[in-house]
Amino acid sequence: MELHSLLPNPMIIDYCSTKDTVLHRLHPVVKLVFSIAMVLAIVYLQTLRLILVLSVLVWIMFAIARLPLGRLLIWSAIPTFFVVSIVIFLPFIGYGWEYILTVVVKGITAAWYIFLLILSTPTMSLGKYVSRVLPSWLSDAFLLSLRYIFYFFGEAQKTFIAANARQGEGIPWSKKIKLFGSMIVNLILKGYDKTETVYVAMKSRGYTGRMRLVSDERFRLRDLAYLFLAVLIPLVPIYLEMVMVL
């Protein structure tokens, strides 16, 4: 398996976000509230069994949304790497392995719920409602950050493929890891160049500090019921943990 295959593919993300399933048809506000509530619940929970239940739940939802489960498992390597890199030193400062395992499962599960949101909601549909809640400068930064993440992953895949083409498929993993750092620096520099290009393009098209997004989605009565469930479901494991503690 090559390093570039571990990175989310922007074209697959765009394709998955426009599918027609029960989860895709939910209003973006419902999915946004649900994902944020689940992440907050995961952060709050301390019982590993309950966190694992939420992990199983998100994979059931992946299946319902007909998302590529194999690719999602591969893409999970990135958040796993970052979480492990954070907790790897915890044993040296007195934390037990059970606590460390709980933190790792928390981080990966939270990332899965973010995956669910992004893969089931078109970016512009999500951005329309985010822009109504956040200040204009912050909502625009959010939208541009989403697109930048897609651009980053796309450029990263191109970089890794080009490196393999120049050095052959037989390059050892130890050398690939050493090249990874220099590739990241190169990608960040490309990102700065891309940012300047996007800013100039936006100014030339009349950008005045607010991006206007149009969507024909309407918030209906049934969406209110789904919104209630989106808030209720994350509260259930929190309540169960409180009961278990008492």
JSON list of N, CA, C and O in Angstrom, two decimals, residues 92-127:
[
{"chain": "A", "resi": 92, "resn": "PHE", "atom": "N", "xyz": [4.98, 7.92, 29.94]},
{"chain": "A", "resi": 92, "resn": "PHE", "atom": "CA", "xyz": [6.16, 8.40, 30.64]},
{"chain": "A", "resi": 92, "resn": "PHE", "atom": "C", "xyz": [5.84, 9.45, 31.70]},
{"chain": "A", "resi": 92, "resn": "PHE", "atom": "O", "xyz": [6.72, 9.81, 32.50]},
{"chain": "A", "resi": 93, "resn": "ILE", "atom": "N", "xyz": [4.59, 9.95, 31.69]},
{"chain": "A", "resi": 93, "resn": "ILE", "atom": "CA", "xyz": [4.22, 10.95, 32.71]},
{"chain": "A", "resi": 93, "resn": "ILE", "atom": "C", "xyz": [3.13, 10.40, 33.64]},
{"chain": "A", "resi": 93, "resn": "ILE", "atom": "O", "xyz": [2.43, 11.16, 34.30]},
{"chain": "A", "resi": 94, "resn": "GLY", "atom": "N", "xyz": [2.99, 9.06, 33.65]},
{"chain": "A", "resi": 94, "resn": "GLY", "atom": "CA", "xyz": [2.18, 8.43, 34.67]},
{"chain": "A", "resi": 94, "resn": "GLY", "atom": "C", "xyz": [0.78, 7.99, 34.28]},
{"chain": "A", "resi": 94, "resn": "GLY", "atom": "O", "xyz": [0.05, 7.48, 35.13]},
{"chain": "A", "resi": 95, "resn": "TYR", "atom": "N", "xyz": [0.38, 8.17, 33.03]},
{"chain": "A", "resi": 95, "resn": "TYR", "atom": "CA", "xyz": [-0.97, 7.76, 32.62]},
{"chain": "A", "resi": 95, "resn": "TYR", "atom": "C", "xyz": [-0.99, 6.26, 32.31]},
{"chain": "A", "resi": 95, "resn": "TYR", "atom": "O", "xyz": [-0.05, 5.71, 31.73]},
{"chain": "A", "resi": 96, "resn": "GLY", "atom": "N", "xyz": [-2.10, 5.61, 32.69]},
{"chain": "A", "resi": 96, "resn": "GLY", "atom": "CA", "xyz": [-2.23, 4.18, 32.47]},
{"chain": "A", "resi": 96, "resn": "GLY", "atom": "C", "xyz": [-2.65, 3.86, 31.04]},
{"chain": "A", "resi": 96, "resn": "GLY", "atom": "O", "xyz": [-3.14, 4.71, 30.30]},
{"chain": "A", "resi": 97, "resn": "TRP", "atom": "N", "xyz": [-2.49, 2.57, 30.68]},
{"chain": "A", "resi": 97, "resn": "TRP", "atom": "CA", "xyz": [-2.78, 2.16, 29.31]},
{"chain": "A", "resi": 97, "resn": "TRP", "atom": "C", "xyz": [-4.28, 2.21, 29.00]},
{"chain": "A", "resi": 97, "resn": "TRP", "atom": "O", "xyz": [-4.68, 2.46, 27.87]},
{"chain": "A", "resi": 98, "resn": "GLU", "atom": "N", "xyz": [-5.11, 2.00, 30.00]},
{"chain": "A", "resi": 98, "resn": "GLU", "atom": "CA", "xyz": [-6.55, 2.07, 29.77]},
{"chain": "A", "resi": 98, "resn": "GLU", "atom": "C", "xyz": [-6.96, 3.49, 29.40]},
{"chain": "A", "resi": 98, "resn": "GLU", "atom": "O", "xyz": [-7.77, 3.69, 28.48]},
{"chain": "A", "resi": 99, "resn": "TYR", "atom": "N", "xyz": [-6.40, 4.46, 30.09]},
{"chain": "A", "resi": 99, "resn": "TYR", "atom": "CA", "xyz": [-6.70, 5.86, 29.78]},
{"chain": "A", "resi": 99, "resn": "TYR", "atom": "C", "xyz": [-6.20, 6.21, 28.38]},
{"chain": "A", "resi": 99, "resn": "TYR", "atom": "O", "xyz": [-6.90, 6.89, 27.61]},
{"chain": "A", "resi": 100, "resn": "ILE", "atom": "N", "xyz": [-5.01, 5.75, 28.04]},
{"chain": "A", "resi": 100, "resn": "ILE", "atom": "CA", "xyz": [-4.43, 6.04, 26.72]},
{"chain": "A", "resi": 100, "resn": "ILE", "atom": "C", "xyz": [-5.28, 5.43, 25.62]},
{"chain": "A", "resi": 100, "resn": "ILE", "atom": "O", "xyz": [-5.57, 6.07, 24.59]},
{"chain": "A", "resi": 101, "resn": "LEU", "atom": "N", "xyz": [-5.72, 4.17, 25.82]},
{"chain": "A", "resi": 101, "resn": "LEU", "atom": "CA", "xyz": [-6.57, 3.51, 24.84]},
{"chain": "A", "resi": 101, "resn": "LEU", "atom": "C", "xyz": [-7.89, 4.28, 24.67]},
{"chain": "A", "resi": 101, "resn": "LEU", "atom": "O", "xyz": [-8.39, 4.43, 23.55]},
{"chain": "A", "resi": 102, "resn": "THR", "atom": "N", "xyz": [-8.44, 4.77, 25.77]},
{"chain": "A", "resi": 102, "resn": "THR", "atom": "CA", "xyz": [-9.68, 5.54, 25.71]},
{"chain": "A", "resi": 102, "resn": "THR", "atom": "C", "xyz": [-9.49, 6.81, 24.89]},
{"chain": "A", "resi": 102, "resn": "THR", "atom": "O", "xyz": [-10.35, 7.16, 24.06]},
{"chain": "A", "resi": 103, "resn": "VAL", "atom": "N", "xyz": [-8.38, 7.48, 25.08]},
{"chain": "A", "resi": 103, "resn": "VAL", "atom": "CA", "xyz": [-8.10, 8.71, 24.34]},
{"chain": "A", "resi": 103, "resn": "VAL", "atom": "C", "xyz": [-7.96, 8.42, 22.84]},
{"chain": "A", "resi": 103, "resn": "VAL", "atom": "O", "xyz": [-8.47, 9.15, 22.00]},
{"chain": "A", "resi": 104, "resn": "VAL", "atom": "N", "xyz": [-7.27, 7.32, 22.51]},
{"chain": "A", "resi": 104, "resn": "VAL", "atom": "CA", "xyz": [-7.10, 6.94, 21.10]},
{"chain": "A", "resi": 104, "resn": "VAL", "atom": "C", "xyz": [-8.44, 6.64, 20.45]},
{"chain": "A", "resi": 104, "resn": "VAL", "atom": "O", "xyz": [-8.75, 7.13, 19.35]},
{"chain": "A", "resi": 105, "resn": "VAL", "atom": "N", "xyz": [-9.28, 5.85, 21.12]},
{"chain": "A", "resi": 105, "resn": "VAL", "atom": "CA", "xyz": [-10.59, 5.51, 20.58]},
{"chain": "A", "resi": 105, "resn": "VAL", "atom": "C", "xyz": [-11.45, 6.76, 20.44]},
{"chain": "A", "resi": 105, "resn": "VAL", "atom": "O", "xyz": [-12.18, 6.93, 19.46]},
{"chain": "A", "resi": 106, "resn": "LYS", "atom": "N", "xyz": [-11.35, 7.65, 21.41]},
{"chain": "A", "resi": 106, "resn": "LYS", "atom": "CA", "xyz": [-12.09, 8.92, 21.34]},
{"chain": "A", "resi": 106, "resn": "LYS", "atom": "C", "xyz": [-11.71, 9.71, 20.08]},
{"chain": "A", "resi": 106, "resn": "LYS", "atom": "O", "xyz": [-12.58, 10.17, 19.34]},
{"chain": "A", "resi": 107, "resn": "GLY", "atom": "N", "xyz": [-10.42, 9.89, 19.87]},
{"chain": "A", "resi": 107, "resn": "GLY", "atom": "CA", "xyz": [-9.96, 10.68, 18.74]},
{"chain": "A", "resi": 107, "resn": "GLY", "atom": "C", "xyz": [-10.38, 10.10, 17.40]},
{"chain": "A", "resi": 107, "resn": "GLY", "atom": "O", "xyz": [-10.85, 10.82, 16.51]},
{"chain": "A", "resi": 108, "resn": "ILE", "atom": "N", "xyz": [-10.24, 8.79, 17.25]},
{"chain": "A", "resi": 108, "resn": "ILE", "atom": "CA", "xyz": [-10.58, 8.14, 15.99]},
{"chain": "A", "resi": 108, "resn": "ILE", "atom": "C", "xyz": [-12.09, 8.18, 15.76]},
{"chain": "A", "resi": 108, "resn": "ILE", "atom": "O", "xyz": [-12.56, 8.46, 14.64]},
{"chain": "A", "resi": 109, "resn": "THR", "atom": "N", "xyz": [-12.87, 7.92, 16.81]},
{"chain": "A", "resi": 109, "resn": "THR", "atom": "CA", "xyz": [-14.33, 7.93, 16.68]},
{"chain": "A", "resi": 109, "resn": "THR", "atom": "C", "xyz": [-14.84, 9.32, 16.33]},
{"chain": "A", "resi": 109, "resn": "THR", "atom": "O", "xyz": [-15.73, 9.48, 15.48]},
{"chain": "A", "resi": 110, "resn": "ALA", "atom": "N", "xyz": [-14.28, 10.35, 16.96]},
{"chain": "A", "resi": 110, "resn": "ALA", "atom": "CA", "xyz": [-14.67, 11.72, 16.64]},
{"chain": "A", "resi": 110, "resn": "ALA", "atom": "C", "xyz": [-14.36, 12.04, 15.18]},
{"chain": "A", "resi": 110, "resn": "ALA", "atom": "O", "xyz": [-15.16, 12.68, 14.48]},
{"chain": "A", "resi": 111, "resn": "ALA", "atom": "N", "xyz": [-13.21, 11.57, 14.69]},
{"chain": "A", "resi": 111, "resn": "ALA", "atom": "CA", "xyz": [-12.85, 11.79, 13.28]},
{"chain": "A", "resi": 111, "resn": "ALA", "atom": "C", "xyz": [-13.85, 11.10, 12.36]},
{"chain": "A", "resi": 111, "resn": "ALA", "atom": "O", "xyz": [-14.20, 11.63, 11.30]},
{"chain": "A", "resi": 112, "resn": "TRP", "atom": "N", "xyz": [-14.33, 9.92, 12.74]},
{"chain": "A", "resi": 112, "resn": "TRP", "atom": "CA", "xyz": [-15.31, 9.21, 11.92]},
{"chain": "A", "resi": 112, "resn": "TRP", "atom": "C", "xyz": [-16.61, 9.99, 11.79]},
{"chain": "A", "resi": 112, "resn": "TRP", "atom": "O", "xyz": [-17.22, 10.01, 10.71]},
{"chain": "A", "resi": 113, "resn": "TYR", "atom": "N", "xyz": [-17.04, 10.64, 12.86]},
{"chain": "A", "resi": 113, "resn": "TYR", "atom": "CA", "xyz": [-18.28, 11.43, 12.77]},
{"chain": "A", "resi": 113, "resn": "TYR", "atom": "C", "xyz": [-18.09, 12.67, 11.90]},
{"chain": "A", "resi": 113, "resn": "TYR", "atom": "O", "xyz": [-19.02, 13.11, 11.23]},
{"chain": "A", "resi": 114, "resn": "ILE", "atom": "N", "xyz": [-16.90, 13.21, 11.88]},
{"chain": "A", "resi": 114, "resn": "ILE", "atom": "CA", "xyz": [-16.60, 14.31, 10.96]},
{"chain": "A", "resi": 114, "resn": "ILE", "atom": "C", "xyz": [-16.59, 13.79, 9.52]},
{"chain": "A", "resi": 114, "resn": "ILE", "atom": "O", "xyz": [-17.10, 14.45, 8.60]},
{"chain": "A", "resi": 115, "resn": "PHE", "atom": "N", "xyz": [-16.02, 12.59, 9.31]},
{"chain": "A", "resi": 115, "resn": "PHE", "atom": "CA", "xyz": [-16.07, 11.96, 7.99]},
{"chain": "A", "resi": 115, "resn": "PHE", "atom": "C", "xyz": [-17.52, 11.80, 7.53]},
{"chain": "A", "resi": 115, "resn": "PHE", "atom": "O", "xyz": [-17.85, 12.08, 6.37]},
{"chain": "A", "resi": 116, "resn": "LEU", "atom": "N", "xyz": [-18.38, 11.35, 8.44]},
{"chain": "A", "resi": 116, "resn": "LEU", "atom": "CA", "xyz": [-19.78, 11.14, 8.10]},
{"chain": "A", "resi": 116, "resn": "LEU", "atom": "C", "xyz": [-20.43, 12.44, 7.65]},
{"chain": "A", "resi": 116, "resn": "LEU", "atom": "O", "xyz": [-21.19, 12.46, 6.68]},
{"chain": "A", "resi": 117, "resn": "LEU", "atom": "N", "xyz": [-20.15, 13.53, 8.34]},
{"chain": "A", "resi": 117, "resn": "LEU", "atom": "CA", "xyz": [-20.71, 14.83, 7.96]},
{"chain": "A", "resi": 117, "resn": "LEU", "atom": "C", "xyz": [-20.24, 15.27, 6.59]},
{"chain": "A", "resi": 117, "resn": "LEU", "atom": "O", "xyz": [-21.05, 15.66, 5.74]},
{"chain": "A", "resi": 118, "resn": "ILE", "atom": "N", "xyz": [-18.94, 15.19, 6.35]},
{"chain": "A", "resi": 118, "resn": "ILE", "atom": "CA", "xyz": [-18.38, 15.68, 5.09]},
{"chain": "A", "resi": 118, "resn": "ILE", "atom": "C", "xyz": [-18.80, 14.80, 3.91]},
{"chain": "A", "resi": 118, "resn": "ILE", "atom": "O", "xyz": [-19.09, 15.30, 2.82]},
{"chain": "A", "resi": 119, "resn": "LEU", "atom": "N", "xyz": [-18.85, 13.47, 4.14]},
{"chain": "A", "resi": 119, "resn": "LEU", "atom": "CA", "xyz": [-19.17, 12.55, 3.05]},
{"chain": "A", "resi": 119, "resn": "LEU", "atom": "C", "xyz": [-20.66, 12.44, 2.76]},
{"chain": "A", "resi": 119, "resn": "LEU", "atom": "O", "xyz": [-21.05, 11.81, 1.78]},
{"chain": "A", "resi": 120, "resn": "SER", "atom": "N", "xyz": [-21.49, 13.04, 3.59]},
{"chain": "A", "resi": 120, "resn": "SER", "atom": "CA", "xyz": [-22.94, 12.98, 3.35]},
{"chain": "A", "resi": 120, "resn": "SER", "atom": "C", "xyz": [-23.55, 14.35, 3.07]},
{"chain": "A", "resi": 120, "resn": "SER", "atom": "O", "xyz": [-24.76, 14.45, 2.90]},
{"chain": "A", "resi": 121, "resn": "THR", "atom": "N", "xyz": [-22.73, 15.39, 3.03]},
{"chain": "A", "resi": 121, "resn": "THR", "atom": "CA", "xyz": [-23.23, 16.75, 2.84]},
{"chain": "A", "resi": 121, "resn": "THR", "atom": "C", "xyz": [-22.35, 17.51, 1.87]},
{"chain": "A", "resi": 121, "resn": "THR", "atom": "O", "xyz": [-21.14, 17.67, 2.13]},
{"chain": "A", "resi": 122, "resn": "PRO", "atom": "N", "xyz": [-22.90, 18.01, 0.75]},
{"chain": "A", "resi": 122, "resn": "PRO", "atom": "CA", "xyz": [-22.10, 18.85, -0.15]},
{"chain": "A", "resi": 122, "resn": "PRO", "atom": "C", "xyz": [-21.56, 20.07, 0.58]},
{"chain": "A", "resi": 122, "resn": "PRO", "atom": "O", "xyz": [-22.23, 20.65, 1.45]},
{"chain": "A", "resi": 123, "resn": "THR", "atom": "N", "xyz": [-20.35, 20.46, 0.25]},
{"chain": "A", "resi": 123, "resn": "THR", "atom": "CA", "xyz": [-19.67, 21.54, 0.97]},
{"chain": "A", "resi": 123, "resn": "THR", "atom": "C", "xyz": [-20.46, 22.83, 0.95]},
{"chain": "A", "resi": 123, "resn": "THR", "atom": "O", "xyz": [-20.59, 23.52, 1.97]},
{"chain": "A", "resi": 124, "resn": "MET", "atom": "N", "xyz": [-21.01, 23.19, -0.21]},
{"chain": "A", "resi": 124, "resn": "MET", "atom": "CA", "xyz": [-21.72, 24.45, -0.32]},
{"chain": "A", "resi": 124, "resn": "MET", "atom": "C", "xyz": [-23.02, 24.44, 0.49]},
{"chain": "A", "resi": 124, "resn": "MET", "atom": "O", "xyz": [-23.42, 25.45, 1.06]},
{"chain": "A", "resi": 125, "resn": "SER", "atom": "N", "xyz": [-23.69, 23.28, 0.54]},
{"chain": "A", "resi": 125, "resn": "SER", "atom": "CA", "xyz": [-24.91, 23.18, 1.35]},
{"chain": "A", "resi": 125, "resn": "SER", "atom": "C", "xyz": [-24.59, 23.36, 2.82]},
{"chain": "A", "resi": 125, "resn": "SER", "atom": "O", "xyz": [-25.31, 24.04, 3.56]},
{"chain": "A", "resi": 126, "resn": "LEU", "atom": "N", "xyz": [-23.49, 22.78, 3.25]},
{"chain": "A", "resi": 126, "resn": "LEU", "atom": "CA", "xyz": [-23.06, 22.92, 4.64]},
{"chain": "A", "resi": 126, "resn": "LEU", "atom": "C", "xyz": [-22.63, 24.35, 4.93]},
{"chain": "A", "resi": 126, "resn": "LEU", "atom": "O", "xyz": [-22.98, 24.93, 5.97]},
{"chain": "A", "resi": 127, "resn": "GLY", "atom": "N", "xyz": [-21.92, 24.94, 3.98]},
{"chain": "A", "resi": 127, "resn": "GLY", "atom": "CA", "xyz": [-21.41, 26.29, 4.17]},
{"chain": "A", "resi": 127, "resn": "GLY", "atom": "C", "xyz": [-22.50, 27.33, 4.27]},
{"chain": "A", "resi": 127, "resn": "GLY", "atom": "O", "xyz": [-22.35, 28.34, 4.97]}
]
